[in-house]
Structures are given as structure tokens and as C-alpha cells.
Coordinates of C-alpha atoms and ligand atoms in Angstrom, one line a residue:
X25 CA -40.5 28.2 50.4
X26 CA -39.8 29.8 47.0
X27 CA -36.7 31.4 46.6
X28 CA -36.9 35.5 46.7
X29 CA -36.2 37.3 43.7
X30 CA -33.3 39.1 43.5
X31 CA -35.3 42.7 44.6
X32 CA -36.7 40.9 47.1
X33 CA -33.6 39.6 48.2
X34 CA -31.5 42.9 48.5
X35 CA -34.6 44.4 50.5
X36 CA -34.2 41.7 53.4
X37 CA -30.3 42.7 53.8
X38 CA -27.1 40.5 54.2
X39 CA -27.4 37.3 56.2
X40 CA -25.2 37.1 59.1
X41 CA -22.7 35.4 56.4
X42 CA -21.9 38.1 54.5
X43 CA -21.9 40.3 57.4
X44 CA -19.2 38.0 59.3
X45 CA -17.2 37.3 55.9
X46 CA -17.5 41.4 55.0
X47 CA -16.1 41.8 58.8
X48 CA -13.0 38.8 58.5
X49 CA -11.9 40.0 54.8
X50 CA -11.9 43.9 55.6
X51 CA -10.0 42.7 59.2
X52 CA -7.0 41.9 56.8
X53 CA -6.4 45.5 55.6
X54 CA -5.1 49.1 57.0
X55 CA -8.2 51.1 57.5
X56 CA -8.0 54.7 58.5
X57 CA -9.9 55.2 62.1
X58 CA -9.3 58.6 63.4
X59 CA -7.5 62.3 61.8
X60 CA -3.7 62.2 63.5
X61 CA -4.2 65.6 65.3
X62 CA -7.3 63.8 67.4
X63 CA -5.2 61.8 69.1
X64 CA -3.2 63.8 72.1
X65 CA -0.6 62.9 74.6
X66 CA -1.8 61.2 77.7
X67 CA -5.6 61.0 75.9
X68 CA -6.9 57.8 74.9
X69 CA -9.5 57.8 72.0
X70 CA -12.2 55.6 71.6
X71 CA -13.0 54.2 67.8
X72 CA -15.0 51.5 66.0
X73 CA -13.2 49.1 63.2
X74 CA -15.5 46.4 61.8
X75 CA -17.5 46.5 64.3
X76 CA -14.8 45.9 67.1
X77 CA -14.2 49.2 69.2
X78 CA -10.5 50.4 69.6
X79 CA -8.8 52.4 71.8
X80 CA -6.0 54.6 70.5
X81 CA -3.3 55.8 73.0
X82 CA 0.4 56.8 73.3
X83 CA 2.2 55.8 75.6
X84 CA 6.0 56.9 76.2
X85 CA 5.5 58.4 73.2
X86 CA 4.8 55.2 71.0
X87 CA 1.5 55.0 69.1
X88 CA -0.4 51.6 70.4
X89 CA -4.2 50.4 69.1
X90 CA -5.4 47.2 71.5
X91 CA -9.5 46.4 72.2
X92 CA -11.1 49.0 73.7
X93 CA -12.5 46.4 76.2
X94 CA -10.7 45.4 79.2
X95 CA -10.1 41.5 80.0
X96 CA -11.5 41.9 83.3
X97 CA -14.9 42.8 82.9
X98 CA -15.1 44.6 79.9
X99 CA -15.3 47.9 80.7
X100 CA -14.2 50.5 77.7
X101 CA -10.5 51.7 78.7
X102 CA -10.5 54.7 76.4
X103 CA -12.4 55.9 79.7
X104 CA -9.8 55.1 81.8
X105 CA -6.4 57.8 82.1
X106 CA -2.7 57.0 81.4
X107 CA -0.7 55.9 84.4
X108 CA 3.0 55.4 85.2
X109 CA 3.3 51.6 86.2
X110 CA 7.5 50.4 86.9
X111 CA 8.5 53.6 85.0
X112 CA 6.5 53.1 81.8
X113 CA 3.1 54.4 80.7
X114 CA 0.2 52.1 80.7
X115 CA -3.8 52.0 80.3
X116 CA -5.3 52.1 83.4
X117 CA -9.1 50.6 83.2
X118 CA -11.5 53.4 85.0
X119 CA -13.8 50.3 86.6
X120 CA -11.5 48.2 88.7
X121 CA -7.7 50.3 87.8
X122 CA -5.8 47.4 85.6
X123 CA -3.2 48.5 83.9
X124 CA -2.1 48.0 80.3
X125 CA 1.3 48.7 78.4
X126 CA 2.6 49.0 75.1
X127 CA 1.6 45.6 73.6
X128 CA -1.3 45.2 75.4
X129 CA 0.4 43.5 78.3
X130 CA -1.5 43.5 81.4
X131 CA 1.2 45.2 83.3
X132 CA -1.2 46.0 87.2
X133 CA -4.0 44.2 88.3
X134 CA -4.4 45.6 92.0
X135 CA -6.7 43.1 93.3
X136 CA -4.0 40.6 93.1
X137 CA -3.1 39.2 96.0
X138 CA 0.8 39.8 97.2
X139 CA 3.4 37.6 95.2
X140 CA 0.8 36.4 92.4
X141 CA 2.1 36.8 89.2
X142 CA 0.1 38.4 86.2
X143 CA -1.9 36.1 84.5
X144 CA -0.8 35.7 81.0
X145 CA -4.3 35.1 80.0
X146 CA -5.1 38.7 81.2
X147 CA -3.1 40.5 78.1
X148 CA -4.9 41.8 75.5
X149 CA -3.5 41.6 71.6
X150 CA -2.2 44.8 70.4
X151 CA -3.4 46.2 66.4
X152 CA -1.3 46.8 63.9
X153 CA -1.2 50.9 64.0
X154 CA 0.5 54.1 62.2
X155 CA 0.7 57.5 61.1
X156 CA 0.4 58.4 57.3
X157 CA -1.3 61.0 55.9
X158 CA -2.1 63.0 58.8
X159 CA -4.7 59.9 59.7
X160 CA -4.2 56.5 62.4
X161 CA -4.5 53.6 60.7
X162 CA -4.8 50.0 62.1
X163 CA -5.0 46.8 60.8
X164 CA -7.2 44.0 62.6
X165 CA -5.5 40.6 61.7
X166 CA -1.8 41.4 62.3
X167 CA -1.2 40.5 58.5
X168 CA -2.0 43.5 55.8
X169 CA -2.5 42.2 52.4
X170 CA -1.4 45.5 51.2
X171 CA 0.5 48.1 52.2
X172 CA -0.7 51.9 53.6
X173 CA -1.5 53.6 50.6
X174 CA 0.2 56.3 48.3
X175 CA -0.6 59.5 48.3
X176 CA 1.8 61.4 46.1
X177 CA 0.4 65.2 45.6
X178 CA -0.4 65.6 49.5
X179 CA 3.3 65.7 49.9
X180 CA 4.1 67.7 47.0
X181 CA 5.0 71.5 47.7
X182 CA 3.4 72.2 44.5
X183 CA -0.2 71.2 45.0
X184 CA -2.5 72.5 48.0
X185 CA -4.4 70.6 50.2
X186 CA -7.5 71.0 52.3
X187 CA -8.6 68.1 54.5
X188 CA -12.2 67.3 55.5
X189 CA -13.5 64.9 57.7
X190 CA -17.2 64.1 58.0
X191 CA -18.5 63.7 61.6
X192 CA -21.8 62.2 60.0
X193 CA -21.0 58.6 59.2
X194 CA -22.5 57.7 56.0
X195 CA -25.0 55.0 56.4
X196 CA -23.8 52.0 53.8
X197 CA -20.6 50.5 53.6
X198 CA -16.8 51.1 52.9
X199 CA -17.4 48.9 49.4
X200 CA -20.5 50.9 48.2
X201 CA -18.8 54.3 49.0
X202 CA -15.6 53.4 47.2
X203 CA -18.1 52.4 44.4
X204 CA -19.8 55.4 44.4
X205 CA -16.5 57.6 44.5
X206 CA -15.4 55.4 41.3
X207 CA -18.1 55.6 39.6
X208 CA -18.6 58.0 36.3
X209 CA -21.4 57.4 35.0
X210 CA -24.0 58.7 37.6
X211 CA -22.4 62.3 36.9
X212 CA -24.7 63.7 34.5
X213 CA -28.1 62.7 36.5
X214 CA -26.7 63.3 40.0
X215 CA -24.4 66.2 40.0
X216 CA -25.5 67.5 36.5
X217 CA -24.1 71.0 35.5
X218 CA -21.1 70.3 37.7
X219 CA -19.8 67.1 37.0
X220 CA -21.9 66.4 33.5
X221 CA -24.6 67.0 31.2
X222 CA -28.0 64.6 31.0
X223 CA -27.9 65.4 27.2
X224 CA -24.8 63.5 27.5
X225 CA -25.0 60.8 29.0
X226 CA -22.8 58.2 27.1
X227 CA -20.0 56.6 28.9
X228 CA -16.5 57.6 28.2
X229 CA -14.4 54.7 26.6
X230 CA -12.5 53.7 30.3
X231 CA -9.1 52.2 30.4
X232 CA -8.9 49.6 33.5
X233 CA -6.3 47.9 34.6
X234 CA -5.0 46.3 38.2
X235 CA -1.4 47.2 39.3
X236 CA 0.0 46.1 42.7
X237 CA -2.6 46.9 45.4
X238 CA -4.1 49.5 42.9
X239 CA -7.0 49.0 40.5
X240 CA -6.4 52.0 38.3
X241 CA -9.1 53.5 35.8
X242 CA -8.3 56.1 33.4
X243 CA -10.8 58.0 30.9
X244 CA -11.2 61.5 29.1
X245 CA -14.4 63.2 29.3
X246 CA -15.7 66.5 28.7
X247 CA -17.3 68.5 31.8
X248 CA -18.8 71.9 32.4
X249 CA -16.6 75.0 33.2
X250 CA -16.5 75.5 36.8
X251 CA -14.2 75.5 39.8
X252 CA -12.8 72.1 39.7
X253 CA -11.9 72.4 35.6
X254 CA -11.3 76.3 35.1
X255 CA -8.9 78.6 37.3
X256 CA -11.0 80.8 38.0
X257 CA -7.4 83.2 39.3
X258 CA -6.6 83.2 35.5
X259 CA -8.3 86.9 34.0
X260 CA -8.8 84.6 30.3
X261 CA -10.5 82.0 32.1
X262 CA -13.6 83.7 31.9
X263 CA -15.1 82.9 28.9
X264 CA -14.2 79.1 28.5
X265 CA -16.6 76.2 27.4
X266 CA -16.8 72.6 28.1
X267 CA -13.2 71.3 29.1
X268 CA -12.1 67.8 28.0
X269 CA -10.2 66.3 30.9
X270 CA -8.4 63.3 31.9
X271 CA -9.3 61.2 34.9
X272 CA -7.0 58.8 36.7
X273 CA -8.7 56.9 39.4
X274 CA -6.6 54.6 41.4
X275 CA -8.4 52.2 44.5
X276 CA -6.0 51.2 46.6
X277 CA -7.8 48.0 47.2
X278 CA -9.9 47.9 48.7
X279 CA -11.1 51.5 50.8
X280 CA -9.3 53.9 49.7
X281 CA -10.0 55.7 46.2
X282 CA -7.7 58.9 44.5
X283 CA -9.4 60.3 41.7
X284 CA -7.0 62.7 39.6
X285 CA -8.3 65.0 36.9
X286 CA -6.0 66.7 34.5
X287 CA -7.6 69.4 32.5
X288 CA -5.3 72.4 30.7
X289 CA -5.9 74.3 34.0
X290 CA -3.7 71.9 36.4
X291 CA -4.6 68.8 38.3
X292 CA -7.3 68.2 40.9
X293 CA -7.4 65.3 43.2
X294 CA -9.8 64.3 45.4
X295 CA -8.7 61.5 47.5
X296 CA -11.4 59.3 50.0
X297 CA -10.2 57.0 52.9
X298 CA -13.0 55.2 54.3
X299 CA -13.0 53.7 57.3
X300 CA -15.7 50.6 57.8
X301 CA -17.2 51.4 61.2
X302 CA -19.3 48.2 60.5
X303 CA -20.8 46.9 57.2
X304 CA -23.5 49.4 57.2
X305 CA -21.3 52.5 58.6
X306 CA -18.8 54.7 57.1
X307 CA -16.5 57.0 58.5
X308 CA -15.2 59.0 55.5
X309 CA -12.2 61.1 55.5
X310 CA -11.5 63.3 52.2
X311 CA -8.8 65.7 51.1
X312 CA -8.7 67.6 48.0
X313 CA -5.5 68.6 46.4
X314 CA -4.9 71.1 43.9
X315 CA -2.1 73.2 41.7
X316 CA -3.5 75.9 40.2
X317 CA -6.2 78.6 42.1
X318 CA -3.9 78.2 44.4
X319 CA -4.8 81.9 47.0
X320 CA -6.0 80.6 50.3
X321 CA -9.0 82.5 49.8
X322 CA -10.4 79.8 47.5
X323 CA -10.4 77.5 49.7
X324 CA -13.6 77.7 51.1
X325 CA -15.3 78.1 47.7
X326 CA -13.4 74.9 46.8
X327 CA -14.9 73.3 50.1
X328 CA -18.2 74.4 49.7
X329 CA -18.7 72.8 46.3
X330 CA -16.9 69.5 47.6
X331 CA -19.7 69.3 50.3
X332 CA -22.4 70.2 47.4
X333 CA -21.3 67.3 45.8
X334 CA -21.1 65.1 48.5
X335 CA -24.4 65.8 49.8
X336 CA -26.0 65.0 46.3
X337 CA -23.9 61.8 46.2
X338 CA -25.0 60.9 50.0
X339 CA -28.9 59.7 50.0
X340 CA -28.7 57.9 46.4
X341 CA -25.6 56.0 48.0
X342 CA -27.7 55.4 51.3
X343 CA -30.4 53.9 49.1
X344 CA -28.9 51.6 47.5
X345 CA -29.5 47.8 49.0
X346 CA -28.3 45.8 50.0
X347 CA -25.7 47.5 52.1
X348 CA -23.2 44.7 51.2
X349 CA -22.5 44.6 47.7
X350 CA -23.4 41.1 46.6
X351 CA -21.5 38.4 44.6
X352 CA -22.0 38.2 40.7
X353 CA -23.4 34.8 40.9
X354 CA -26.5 36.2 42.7
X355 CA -27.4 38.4 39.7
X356 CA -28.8 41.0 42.3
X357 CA -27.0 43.4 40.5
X358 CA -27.1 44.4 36.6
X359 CA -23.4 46.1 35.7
X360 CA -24.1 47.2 31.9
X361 CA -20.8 47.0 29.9
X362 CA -18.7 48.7 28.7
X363 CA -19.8 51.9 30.6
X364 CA -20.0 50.0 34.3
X365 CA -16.8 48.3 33.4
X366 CA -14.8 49.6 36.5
X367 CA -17.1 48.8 38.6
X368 CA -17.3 45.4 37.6
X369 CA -13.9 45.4 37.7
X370 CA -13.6 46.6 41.3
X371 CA -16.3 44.1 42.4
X372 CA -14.6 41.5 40.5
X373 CA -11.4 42.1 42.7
X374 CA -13.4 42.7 46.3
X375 CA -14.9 39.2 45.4
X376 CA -11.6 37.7 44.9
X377 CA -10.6 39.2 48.5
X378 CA -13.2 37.5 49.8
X379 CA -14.9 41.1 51.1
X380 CA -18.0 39.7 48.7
X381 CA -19.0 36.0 49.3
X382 CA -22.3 35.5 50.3
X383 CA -25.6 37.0 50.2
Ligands
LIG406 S1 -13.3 45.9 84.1 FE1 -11.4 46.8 83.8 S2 -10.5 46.5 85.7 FE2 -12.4 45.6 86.0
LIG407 FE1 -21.1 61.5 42.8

């Protein structure tokens, strides 16, 4: 059989390589999986990481993550209840009422006959999990590359915050949203008269550079007056033109992007976790920091025009195929330099992580 051309090619979707090698590489990183506040005492909650579904619970007070799958016959245990077993809480499976501690040790199995000890071979492992940024994070493998990322203005008195997280998961994955997030030049033909102007559609001259976990690209552009680049709480803001800003994107590699715009007004941050439900299924959590406009009663307008954007960004992103990005030596892809130069970048560095391998 010939061999497809590359359209053809990202029609048909990932093979069950890339899928496997997207779901091994991404196992090797903190991803968020639920907001902190979700997650109450004596309530397990159910999530999906890479395809593997997790149960989240605390118990005595420690956070724990183990497979939402009981050894037994793998029943879900986020719809079992928290149980006191020897004087410390455990995870009791609602089918058959085995009981799991802190460290996923099988801790009750009350079929056993009297005497028989626990079979090691019934613990399950427990993930990697912690608290930052008002989100549960958990890492697969036991071994994060790189550390939980930074979030410096979300812990600043001086900025405000507002936190947003979609229900709708956002069919394509972690690596394409990221990409989408990063990318600049799209913001003339997709959010134009917000973001940029279609009469203006040459790239700015981007600065892109790796540092630690981060990639970091940084650019000045000129954008439209509006709510993001003018505070609108300053009586000779009124009357203002296009505003030349700064951007400072940083991707803490490789899900998790901050974008940071300086204009004279102050500095606005939008900041995306996403969480890879599977490789074609996004969980995306956002927050949106800011220093000037700072009256609580903007907030909403802030909101609303967060959402506009997002929901122009959403079915171009969904479009794009395949799902996985795929490796520069397939040439499915045609990154035009210098303006797609961050992405290629990015890409460059997801391929080197081995999150994009095959086709
Ligand atoms: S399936 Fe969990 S106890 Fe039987
Ligand atoms: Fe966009």
C-alpha cells in the first residue's frame, strides 16, 4: 500500500504508539486533576489522569491519590465511604468492603478467613499527590521530571485573582491546548478586535529561550484598547489608542502555560493548568490575575471576556488533527519561521520528552 500523505495521515489519528508513548511520557509529570476545595473530608473523589482513573481521599487528614480500581475485582472505590480500620482511616471498596489505607495498603479484606494474613499482592501503589495553587496534583510514575510549577502573582497581595474551571473538557489534548495558549499569531484572525487587528497580521520579533523546567517566550506587540490593556477605573483612560505591550509567556514544561502582559496600565496574567484526561481530553483549569481595575465589581466583566475568548479559541483548537501533535520528521505539520518560532520551540522540547514520538 502507498504511504498516506501527510493530510491523509493526520485525518486517520494517532496509532496506538503515539497514544501509549503520549500516555508513558505525560505519566512522568505533576498534572493538575481536581480544584483543592472539591475534595472534602471523609469524601472520596473520583478523576481521570492519562487515561487511568484516580481516586482522591484524605484520610487522618493526609491527602492520598491510589487507582480508583480495587485489587479485588475492580470495582471504583471513590464509590465506596471512609472507614476507621485499627484506629486509622482507610478506603473501604463499596462491592465486597476491603479496606485501603494511606499508601494504598490493603489494610481489611473481610472474607479472609481467621488468622490469614493480608496478601501483599492485594496493596495498591499510591500517586504522588499535593496541594499548590488551590488545585490536587498527582504524578503517575513516582518520579517528576520537574517540579510543581511557579506561580508568583497568585500569591502576591498586590494582584487579584479570579479562578475558573471549565466543567466541559476540551476535546484535543494537553499539548495542543498549551500550543494554542502559546500561540500569538492566531490573534488577529481568531479574536480580532480584542487580541489584534487582520490588517496587522505580521508576527512580532519573539525572544525564546528554555530555563529550568520553563520554556519562556517574550515579545512586544501592539493590541486594541480594551479591558485586558486599558483600566477602564482610570477617568483618562477613556480616550486611549492601540497599546504596545509586553508579553512574557512561560510553559512550565510541559502543561502548564502563564502568559504575562505588561502594558502602562499594570500587568495581566492569565495562567492555564491542563490536566490530560486522555490524549484526546482536556480538563482545563484557568486563573486570571491582575493589578490595576482592581473593584470587585469588574470581575465579572473580566470573566465574561475570558470566556469570549475562550469560546472563539475552543472549535479551531478542536479541529485541529491529529489530536497528538506529531513529530517534525513526519512533516505533517508546516511551522513557518520566524513567526511560529515558539511553537517550534515548544514542540521541539515535548519531542525531546518523549510526549511526541510517533505517528
Ligand atoms: S471489588 Fe472491591 S472488594 Fe471486591
Ligand atoms: Fe486564542
Amino acid at each position: 500500500m502507498p504511504a498516506l500523505d501527510p493530510i491523509a495521515r493526520a485525518d486517520l489519528g494517532p496509532s496506538p504508539k503515539a497514544i501509549e508513548d503520549f500516555r508513558s511520557s505525560m505519566a512522568e509529570f505533576w498534572h493538575p486533576v481536581c480544584e483543592a476545595q472539591a475534595l472534602q473530608e471523609g469524601r472520596p473523589v473520583g478523576v481521570t489522569l492519562l487515561g487511568r482513573r484516580v481516586v482522591l481521599v484524605q484520610l487522618d487528614g493526609q491527602l492520598v491519590a491510589m487507582p480508583d480500581t480495587c485489587r479485588h475485582f475492580q470495582a471504583q472505590l471513590s464509590l465506596g465511604e471512609v472507614v476507621t480500620v485499627g484506629g486509622a482511616q482507610a478506603l473501604q471498596c463499596p462491592y465486597h468492603g476491603w479496606a485501603f489505607g494511606a499508601g494504598g495498603h490493603c489494610v481489611r479484606i473481610p472474607q479472609l478467613a481467621e488468622g490469614r494474613a493480608i496478601p501483599t499482592a492485594a496493596n495498591l501503589p499510591a500517586y504522588l499527590v499535593e496541594e499548590r495553587h488551590g488545585l490536587i496534583w498527582v504524578c503517575l510514575s513516582g518520579a517528576p521530571r520537574f517540579p510543581l510549577p511557579e506561580f508568583p502573582e497568585l500569591h502576591d497581595p498586590a494582584f487579584r485573582s479570579l479562578r475558573l474551571t471549565e466543567e466541559e473538557l476540551v476535546k484535543t489534548s494537553s499539548v495542543r491546548m498549551v500550543m494554542g495558549t502559546l500561540d500569538d499569531t492566531h490573534f488577529p484572525w481568531v479574536h480580532e478586535g480584542i487580541l489584534g487587528d487582520r490588517d496587522h497580521p505580521e508576527p512580532p520579533d519573539h525572544r525564546v529561550w528554555r530555563e529550568g523546567d520553563e520554556l519562556i517566550v517574550q515579545y512586544e506587540t501592539v493590541q486594541p484598547p480594551g479591558l485586558l490593556t486599558v483600566d477602564q477605573s482610570n477617568p483618562e483612560a477613556g480616550e486611549a489608542g492601540d497599546v504596545t505591550l509586553t508579553y512574557t509567556d512561560y510553559v512550565a514544561m510541559p502543561g502548564v502555560i502563564r502568559l504575562v502582559k505588561d502594558s502602562p496600565s499594570g500587568r495581566y496574567v492569565i495562567w492555564l493548568a491542563t490536566s490530560p484526561v486522555d490524549w484526546n481530553l482536556t480538563q482545563t483549569f484557568w486563573i486570571f490575575s491582575r493589578n490595576f481595575d482592581m473593584a470587585p465589581e469588574s470581575d465579572d466583566a473580566f470573566l465574561d471576556l475570558s470566556s469570549h475568548v475562550r469560546l472563539q479559541d475552543k472549535p479551531v483548537i478542536e479541529s485541529q488533527r491529529p489530536w497528538l501533535v506529531p513529530p517534525f520528521w513526519t512533516q505533517m505539520e508546516l511551522p513557518v519561521g520566524p513567526g511560529d518560532l515558539p511553537l517550534m520551540q515548544y514542540q521541539k522540547w515535548i519531542e525531546e520528552l518523549g510526549i511526541a514520538t510517533a505517528i
